[in-house]
XYZ file of C-alpha atoms in Angstrom:
365
model
C 0.211 -0.377 0.464
C 1.741 2.959 -1.077
C 2.396 5.594 2.099
C 0.691 9.527 2.129
C 2.293 11.343 -0.117
C 1.272 14.543 1.824
C 3.571 13.002 4.801
C 7.733 14.155 3.201
C 8.809 11.062 5.242
C 6.585 8.584 4.026
C 7.157 10.079 0.516
C 11.366 10.126 -0.120
C 11.569 6.298 2.268
C 8.546 5.610 -1.116
C 10.380 6.799 -3.781
C 13.771 7.453 -3.248
C 15.209 5.005 -0.763
C 12.439 1.614 -1.504
C 13.395 2.477 -5.343
C 9.243 2.839 -6.087
C 9.966 6.322 -8.289
C 8.587 9.108 -9.035
C 6.465 5.793 -11.576
C 5.326 4.311 -8.680
C 4.000 6.958 -6.659
C 2.173 8.169 -10.309
C 1.010 4.473 -10.091
C -0.496 4.239 -6.949
C -3.268 6.680 -8.198
C -2.100 10.280 -7.460
C -3.989 12.885 -8.602
C -2.476 16.549 -7.337
C 1.225 17.069 -6.944
C 2.656 16.202 -3.702
C 4.208 19.766 -1.566
C 7.815 18.259 -1.857
C 7.856 18.274 -5.914
C 6.553 21.626 -5.443
C 9.003 23.805 -7.611
C 9.310 27.841 -5.639
C 7.273 30.409 -8.606
C 10.648 31.413 -9.888
C 11.501 27.778 -10.994
C 8.527 26.534 -12.476
C 8.369 26.566 -16.596
C 6.194 28.956 -18.242
C 5.747 26.866 -21.799
C 3.992 29.471 -23.533
C 6.644 32.247 -23.013
C 9.146 30.717 -24.980
C 9.261 30.100 -27.833
C 10.905 27.254 -30.476
C 14.317 26.894 -31.605
C 13.463 26.915 -35.276
C 16.879 26.490 -36.591
C 17.162 23.321 -39.000
C 19.078 20.454 -37.739
C 22.623 20.267 -38.965
C 22.979 17.998 -41.653
C 26.283 15.862 -40.952
C 26.963 14.203 -43.734
C 28.710 17.358 -45.573
C 31.267 17.315 -43.383
C 34.475 16.324 -45.788
C 32.319 17.272 -48.396
C 32.493 20.038 -50.520
C 30.201 22.120 -48.313
C 32.577 21.181 -45.287
C 33.781 24.831 -44.445
C 29.636 25.638 -43.782
C 28.239 23.122 -41.807
C 31.543 23.516 -39.988
C 30.604 27.309 -39.689
C 27.181 25.812 -38.050
C 28.754 23.837 -35.555
C 30.733 26.347 -34.372
C 28.037 29.085 -33.989
C 25.610 27.053 -32.099
C 28.320 25.906 -29.579
C 29.852 29.555 -29.186
C 26.198 31.203 -28.680
C 23.631 28.523 -27.250
C 25.680 25.575 -26.872
C 23.152 23.523 -28.567
C 22.268 21.655 -31.677
C 20.248 19.109 -33.570
C 21.836 16.889 -35.989
C 20.694 14.731 -38.921
C 22.719 12.315 -41.183
C 24.686 11.335 -37.455
C 25.237 7.847 -39.143
C 23.024 6.282 -36.006
C 20.348 4.128 -37.321
C 16.625 5.586 -37.497
C 15.433 1.917 -36.242
C 18.253 1.487 -33.644
C 16.502 5.056 -32.282
C 13.239 4.124 -32.038
C 14.321 0.976 -30.550
C 16.036 2.750 -28.053
C 12.605 4.820 -26.680
C 10.666 1.678 -26.975
C 13.319 -0.209 -24.638
C 13.459 2.674 -22.803
C 9.375 3.108 -22.227
C 9.800 -1.301 -21.818
C 12.270 -0.750 -19.039
C 10.518 1.638 -16.781
C 7.219 -0.379 -16.924
C 8.897 -3.104 -15.445
C 8.129 -4.485 -11.459
C 9.473 -2.135 -9.187
C 12.072 -4.268 -7.460
C 13.215 -5.371 -11.086
C 14.721 -1.807 -10.990
C 14.997 -0.967 -7.670
C 18.214 -3.771 -7.295
C 20.188 -1.389 -8.958
C 19.716 1.533 -6.485
C 23.137 2.870 -5.372
C 23.206 1.679 -2.154
C 22.890 -1.831 -3.301
C 23.642 -2.607 -6.669
C 25.633 -5.213 -7.562
C 28.131 -2.868 -10.297
C 29.454 0.385 -9.838
C 28.740 0.688 -13.302
C 25.166 0.775 -13.100
C 22.542 2.981 -10.415
C 18.895 3.552 -10.363
C 17.262 6.655 -9.014
C 14.836 9.236 -9.448
C 15.246 13.169 -9.281
C 19.301 14.161 -9.418
C 20.439 14.743 -5.527
C 16.988 13.652 -3.184
C 18.670 14.575 -0.151
C 19.932 18.061 -0.855
C 16.871 19.325 -2.777
C 14.184 21.719 -1.282
C 12.337 20.027 -4.981
C 12.379 17.071 -6.241
C 11.803 16.432 -9.799
C 9.867 14.712 -11.369
C 12.385 12.180 -13.112
C 13.930 8.353 -13.188
C 16.114 7.498 -14.240
C 19.094 4.108 -15.346
C 22.498 5.633 -15.836
C 25.467 2.706 -17.005
C 29.306 3.730 -17.121
C 30.977 2.284 -20.379
C 34.066 0.378 -19.643
C 34.513 -1.226 -21.898
C 32.219 -4.149 -24.016
C 32.917 -7.271 -22.074
C 31.924 -5.891 -18.428
C 27.970 -3.358 -20.616
C 27.803 -7.132 -21.375
C 28.187 -8.670 -17.879
C 26.517 -5.312 -15.302
C 24.295 -3.985 -18.032
C 20.102 -4.463 -17.216
C 20.028 -7.344 -19.637
C 17.134 -5.805 -20.815
C 18.376 -2.953 -22.469
C 22.218 -3.250 -22.346
C 21.595 -5.043 -26.375
C 20.853 -1.486 -27.579
C 22.496 0.756 -25.324
C 25.548 -0.698 -26.151
C 25.010 -0.377 -30.516
C 23.720 3.595 -29.549
C 26.946 4.083 -27.596
C 29.187 1.917 -30.193
C 27.333 4.079 -33.708
C 26.697 7.719 -31.595
C 31.298 7.750 -30.752
C 31.824 8.775 -34.905
C 29.446 11.572 -35.338
C 30.839 12.601 -31.187
C 34.521 12.512 -32.910
C 33.293 14.640 -36.030
C 32.374 17.414 -34.078
C 34.844 17.609 -31.324
C 37.956 17.422 -34.534
C 34.960 20.782 -36.047
C 35.379 22.688 -32.519
C 38.440 22.299 -31.629
C 40.265 22.553 -35.431
C 38.403 25.991 -34.816
C 40.311 26.952 -31.829
C 43.942 26.831 -34.011
C 43.803 23.664 -32.257
C 45.298 19.823 -35.027
C 43.558 17.311 -32.640
C 45.046 14.574 -33.089
C 43.649 10.910 -31.937
C 45.158 11.199 -28.504
C 43.876 13.523 -26.876
C 40.385 13.545 -28.314
C 40.245 9.707 -26.776
C 42.109 11.680 -23.508
C 38.820 13.900 -24.138
C 35.674 11.280 -24.562
C 37.703 8.577 -22.575
C 34.730 8.437 -19.965
C 31.105 7.256 -21.372
C 27.768 6.935 -19.390
C 24.658 5.897 -20.852
C 21.543 7.630 -19.479
C 17.369 6.624 -19.687
C 15.361 9.491 -17.665
C 11.837 8.381 -17.810
C 8.820 11.367 -17.245
C 5.834 9.782 -15.961
C 2.849 11.783 -16.577
C 2.352 14.506 -13.995
C -1.316 15.160 -12.562
C 0.784 19.199 -12.751
C 3.362 20.269 -14.769
C 3.199 24.107 -14.458
C 3.869 23.583 -10.677
C 6.986 20.633 -11.282
C 10.418 20.541 -13.451
C 11.237 16.753 -14.594
C 15.354 18.391 -14.332
C 16.299 22.159 -13.069
C 18.313 24.243 -14.498
C 22.034 22.753 -15.124
C 24.669 22.494 -17.816
C 26.386 19.053 -18.247
C 29.529 18.646 -16.370
C 31.359 16.918 -18.942
C 32.383 16.902 -22.517
C 29.298 16.775 -25.642
C 26.337 15.107 -24.339
C 24.387 13.830 -27.775
C 21.160 13.313 -26.525
C 17.372 11.069 -28.276
C 14.546 12.726 -27.274
C 10.558 11.422 -28.403
C 7.883 13.240 -30.059
C 6.922 14.476 -26.786
C 9.514 17.991 -26.505
C 9.677 19.851 -23.395
C 13.422 20.422 -23.934
C 14.094 24.288 -22.762
C 18.068 25.693 -23.212
C 18.948 29.212 -22.354
C 20.871 31.919 -23.807
C 23.916 32.890 -22.601
C 24.063 36.345 -24.656
C 22.013 38.054 -27.169
C 22.971 36.007 -30.893
C 20.914 34.772 -33.627
C 19.151 32.763 -31.767
C 17.802 35.000 -28.595
C 17.406 37.898 -26.627
C 19.983 36.982 -22.706
C 18.127 35.079 -20.358
C 15.002 33.721 -22.910
C 14.503 29.999 -23.158
C 13.574 28.306 -25.527
C 12.533 25.368 -26.582
C 14.184 22.272 -28.354
C 11.327 20.367 -30.164
C 11.828 16.915 -31.410
C 12.875 16.604 -34.637
C 12.348 13.349 -36.324
C 15.832 11.186 -36.122
C 17.186 14.730 -35.518
C 20.142 13.576 -32.000
C 20.445 16.841 -29.919
C 24.207 17.909 -29.116
C 25.032 19.837 -25.787
C 28.538 21.296 -24.706
C 29.326 20.360 -21.511
C 31.233 22.514 -18.573
C 34.159 20.954 -19.798
C 34.573 21.996 -23.615
C 33.347 25.703 -22.191
C 36.551 25.153 -19.801
C 39.216 24.019 -22.566
C 37.797 27.120 -24.635
C 38.672 29.337 -21.741
C 34.752 31.046 -22.625
C 34.193 30.663 -26.421
C 32.062 28.017 -26.721
C 29.500 28.009 -24.140
C 27.913 24.681 -22.222
C 24.022 24.935 -22.077
C 22.339 25.914 -19.605
C 19.232 23.601 -19.651
C 15.987 22.227 -17.679
C 12.772 19.721 -18.690
C 8.679 20.362 -18.396
C 6.763 17.663 -17.170
C 3.137 16.326 -19.398
C 0.234 15.865 -18.342
C -0.833 13.758 -21.697
C 1.836 10.675 -22.123
C 5.451 10.424 -20.759
C 8.644 10.644 -21.844
C 11.578 9.232 -22.565
C 15.444 10.439 -23.375
C 18.277 8.847 -23.530
C 21.472 11.158 -23.237
C 24.926 9.433 -23.925
C 27.867 11.424 -21.822
C 30.751 11.744 -22.482
C 33.999 12.991 -20.501
C 37.531 12.948 -19.363
C 38.387 10.318 -16.638
C 38.401 11.557 -13.314
C 42.268 11.577 -13.070
C 42.828 13.948 -16.030
C 43.901 17.712 -16.113
C 41.962 20.488 -17.314
C 42.597 23.784 -18.167
C 42.044 26.371 -21.223
C 44.152 25.468 -23.938
C 47.714 27.110 -24.422
C 46.516 27.611 -28.172
C 43.794 29.680 -26.936
C 45.236 31.082 -23.198
C 47.998 32.563 -26.016
C 45.973 33.976 -28.395
C 43.557 36.066 -25.888
C 46.447 37.110 -23.583
C 44.182 35.797 -20.346
C 42.815 32.842 -19.004
C 39.152 32.904 -17.191
C 39.941 29.765 -15.572
C 42.037 27.741 -13.262
C 43.370 24.111 -13.432
C 41.972 21.604 -11.849
C 41.533 17.722 -11.644
C 38.082 16.156 -13.142
C 37.347 14.588 -10.008
C 37.098 17.320 -7.890
C 34.822 19.093 -10.006
C 33.058 15.788 -10.139
C 32.831 15.648 -6.413
C 31.433 19.342 -6.731
C 29.109 19.190 -9.265
C 27.425 15.686 -7.988
C 27.108 17.461 -4.348
C 24.897 20.122 -4.791
C 21.143 20.234 -6.644
C 20.892 21.632 -10.235
C 21.252 25.375 -9.298
C 21.581 26.877 -13.768
C 26.045 26.922 -13.775
C 26.966 27.854 -10.429
C 28.958 24.325 -11.097
C 31.242 26.111 -13.071
C 32.450 28.702 -10.883
C 34.697 26.190 -8.938
C 36.809 26.610 -11.785
C 37.042 30.412 -12.728
C 39.763 31.974 -11.603
C 38.214 34.947 -9.912
C 35.721 32.977 -8.095
C 34.913 34.130 -4.695
């Protein structure tokens, strides 16, 4: 029997500690949003005030051809301003993308006990974590999201430890995406005056993680968020959206995409993948490229899934603005740091926009 969701402790135990997640709460017949999930008005997403991002997706099949330079400019322009763009002809089979979405829905429809075995404190492997919200213990208002996270070390360990219901399709998604990631990084680095060798790109994408996110239907989406304001801490994120939408990105500076401080919705485009710039690329570029502050709205009509791949350097890597960029700029905005220290700071706090980058800023108080 489900507890009273008016009681914060009972709700926390049921949703977080026992691993029932938001889906378990919704499946119990929830008709109103519990107080624990009500966001303060400033954090709520007014979809009527946000406009849709109208730029067409970038055609990656043109890289290496006669239109290479123009496509490279489109990638750079998006990375310098919005930090988000969509791509087509990316090399990931379209039928695989559809299979991923179906598989995600099937996984989150499993009985709670099947998923709860991967809770952080009991998971049989450090490579797999099932959870809800972001850092529930630190959040003033919880996020309306459940997720499964799978770290990649090598194929053999993935095949051994990732949940069998989602293992094969997730691994194929990762395998078929990495060529695209490397091409994008090559374009971005070359624009900075760096001639990247394979070994350099290897370092930037050494650590990889596939997540499946599940946003159950919500009785009142206006009161909640699926994910709060944040930027991704890694190198590049590849995101598969379903057709429902709900992803919003904040414009950091006035640009062709809109005015500073505005939020734009990234509408789903069939067969496209979303790319967003992570904090490490902002640091490496000395602020030339912008990691994207983004958030996710909930929906009352259908449950939503999204499947991101996070790429980042190894935890022991030392990160700092690239020397070629610093020499050109004449100053450096960020200190050198070990990624593990940045990660510890990032995962110790609730989502709060791009505040995580303060850790790396030289003039940070």
